[in-house]
Coordinates of C-alpha atoms in Angstrom, one line a residue:
X1 CA 26.8 -14.4 25.9
X2 CA 25.8 -10.8 25.8
X3 CA 28.9 -9.6 24.3
X4 CA 28.9 -12.5 21.8
X5 CA 25.3 -11.2 20.6
X6 CA 26.0 -7.6 20.4
X7 CA 29.2 -8.8 18.0
X8 CA 26.7 -10.8 15.9
X9 CA 24.5 -8.3 15.6
X10 CA 26.7 -5.3 14.8
X11 CA 27.9 -7.5 12.0
X12 CA 24.5 -7.3 10.3
X13 CA 23.8 -4.1 11.6
X14 CA 22.2 -3.1 8.5
X15 CA 19.4 -5.4 8.9
X16 CA 18.1 -4.0 11.9
X17 CA 16.6 -0.3 13.0
X18 CA 18.9 2.2 14.8
X19 CA 18.6 6.0 15.5
X20 CA 20.5 6.8 12.4
X21 CA 18.5 4.3 10.3
X22 CA 15.4 4.1 11.7
X23 CA 13.9 1.2 9.4
X24 CA 16.1 -2.0 8.9
X25 CA 16.1 -3.2 5.2
X26 CA 17.6 -6.2 3.3
X27 CA 19.7 -4.6 0.5
X28 CA 21.5 -6.5 -2.1
X29 CA 18.6 -8.9 -2.2
X30 CA 15.4 -8.4 -4.5
X31 CA 12.1 -10.6 -3.6
X32 CA 10.3 -12.1 -6.5
X33 CA 6.9 -12.6 -6.4
X34 CA 5.7 -14.8 -8.9
X35 CA 2.0 -14.0 -10.5
X36 CA -0.2 -16.3 -12.1
X37 CA -1.5 -13.6 -14.3
X38 CA 0.0 -11.3 -17.0
X39 CA 0.0 -7.6 -17.8
X40 CA -2.0 -6.2 -17.9
X41 CA -3.5 -7.4 -14.8
X42 CA -7.1 -7.7 -14.6
X43 CA -9.4 -5.4 -13.1
X44 CA -10.1 -6.9 -9.9
X45 CA -6.8 -6.0 -8.9
X46 CA -7.4 -2.4 -8.7
X47 CA -9.4 -1.4 -5.7
X48 CA -11.0 1.5 -4.3
X49 CA -10.0 3.2 -1.1
X50 CA -11.7 1.8 1.9
X51 CA -14.0 4.4 3.5
X52 CA -12.3 5.9 6.5
X53 CA -13.4 8.3 9.4
X54 CA -11.8 11.7 9.9
X55 CA -9.7 10.0 12.5
X56 CA -8.5 6.8 10.6
X57 CA -7.8 9.0 7.5
X58 CA -5.9 11.5 9.5
X59 CA -3.9 8.3 11.2
X60 CA -3.2 7.1 7.7
X61 CA -2.0 10.5 6.2
X62 CA 0.3 10.4 9.3
X63 CA 1.5 6.8 8.5
X64 CA 1.6 7.5 4.6
X65 CA 3.9 10.6 5.1
X66 CA 6.6 9.1 7.5
X67 CA 6.9 6.2 5.2
X68 CA 7.3 8.1 2.4
X69 CA 9.8 10.5 4.3
X70 CA 11.8 6.8 5.0
X71 CA 11.8 6.3 1.2
X72 CA 9.5 2.8 1.8
X73 CA 7.1 4.7 -0.2
X74 CA 7.0 7.2 -3.4
X75 CA 4.2 9.3 -4.5
X76 CA 2.4 8.0 -8.1
X77 CA 2.8 10.5 -10.9
X78 CA -0.6 11.2 -12.6
X79 CA 0.4 9.7 -15.7
X80 CA 1.9 6.6 -14.1
X81 CA -0.1 3.4 -14.7
X82 CA -0.6 1.6 -11.3
X83 CA -1.4 -1.9 -12.2
X84 CA -1.6 -3.2 -8.9
X85 CA -2.8 -1.3 -5.6
X86 CA -3.6 -2.5 -2.2
X87 CA -5.9 -0.5 -0.1
X88 CA -4.4 0.4 3.5
X89 CA -6.4 0.9 6.5
X90 CA -5.9 1.5 9.8
X91 CA -6.0 -0.9 12.9
X92 CA -6.0 0.5 16.5
X93 CA -4.1 -1.0 19.1
X94 CA -4.1 0.5 22.7
X95 CA -4.9 3.8 20.8
X96 CA -2.1 3.8 18.6
X97 CA -2.7 3.4 14.5
X98 CA -1.0 0.9 12.7
X99 CA -1.5 0.8 8.7
X100 CA -1.8 -2.3 7.3
X101 CA -2.4 -3.8 3.7
X102 CA -5.2 -5.9 2.5
X103 CA -3.7 -8.4 0.2
X104 CA -6.5 -10.6 0.0
X105 CA -7.0 -9.8 -3.9
X106 CA -3.3 -9.9 -4.7
X107 CA -3.0 -13.5 -2.9
X108 CA -5.5 -14.8 -5.2
X109 CA -2.9 -14.0 -8.1
X110 CA 0.2 -15.2 -6.7
X111 CA 1.9 -18.5 -7.3
X112 CA 2.1 -20.2 -3.5
X113 CA 5.5 -20.6 -2.1
X114 CA 6.6 -23.9 -1.7
X115 CA 8.5 -23.2 1.6
X116 CA 5.9 -23.7 4.6
X117 CA 6.1 -21.8 8.2
X118 CA 7.8 -24.4 10.8
X119 CA 6.1 -26.6 12.6
X120 CA 6.1 -25.4 16.4
X121 CA 6.9 -28.7 17.8
X122 CA 9.6 -29.2 14.9
X123 CA 11.3 -25.7 16.4
X124 CA 11.0 -26.7 20.4
X125 CA 12.8 -30.0 19.4
X126 CA 15.6 -28.1 17.7
X127 CA 15.5 -25.6 20.5
X128 CA 15.8 -28.6 23.1
X129 CA 19.5 -28.0 24.2
X130 CA 19.5 -24.3 23.2
X131 CA 21.3 -21.8 25.9
X132 CA 19.9 -18.6 24.6
X133 CA 16.6 -18.0 22.8
X134 CA 15.6 -14.5 21.6
X135 CA 12.4 -13.1 20.5
X136 CA 11.1 -9.7 19.0
X137 CA 7.8 -8.3 19.2
X138 CA 6.5 -7.9 15.6
X139 CA 4.3 -4.8 16.5
X140 CA 7.7 -3.3 17.4
X141 CA 9.4 -4.5 14.5
X142 CA 9.5 -3.2 10.6
X143 CA 11.8 -4.5 7.9
X144 CA 11.3 -4.3 4.0
X145 CA 13.0 -5.7 1.0
X146 CA 13.1 -4.7 -2.5
X147 CA 10.8 -6.5 -5.0
X148 CA 11.5 -7.5 -8.1
X149 CA 9.5 -5.0 -10.6
X150 CA 10.1 -7.2 -13.9
X151 CA 7.5 -9.7 -13.0

């Protein structure tokens, strides 16, 4: 069973983090986020930064620098218009920082996805005779997808 799992994971290795590729990325697939607003977007989508303590500001800069080095984030040029900004804040867990985005305002302008999260009782029913179940620690997992920028 272990060998079969390793073989399957190896087939889809580009979706998982490794020493050579520290962030898993789903390539060749762009996610389209449908908005119920047209460009130029309303002013409420542009939000100011949250106030941050020096400790949180330092952790935020470190997180941003790391994501820029990995190619997840890029610097916005001075003359580049940014229509949607989502402030990021730092949350602390076991004295380690974690950068999180505040998408509450943005979510008000998205069209609801009609594919709901599976219900737990349906999941357990489907797993009734399963021989192998895996789990992922979402605090240790990071994956990113490309977004369709034409919306």
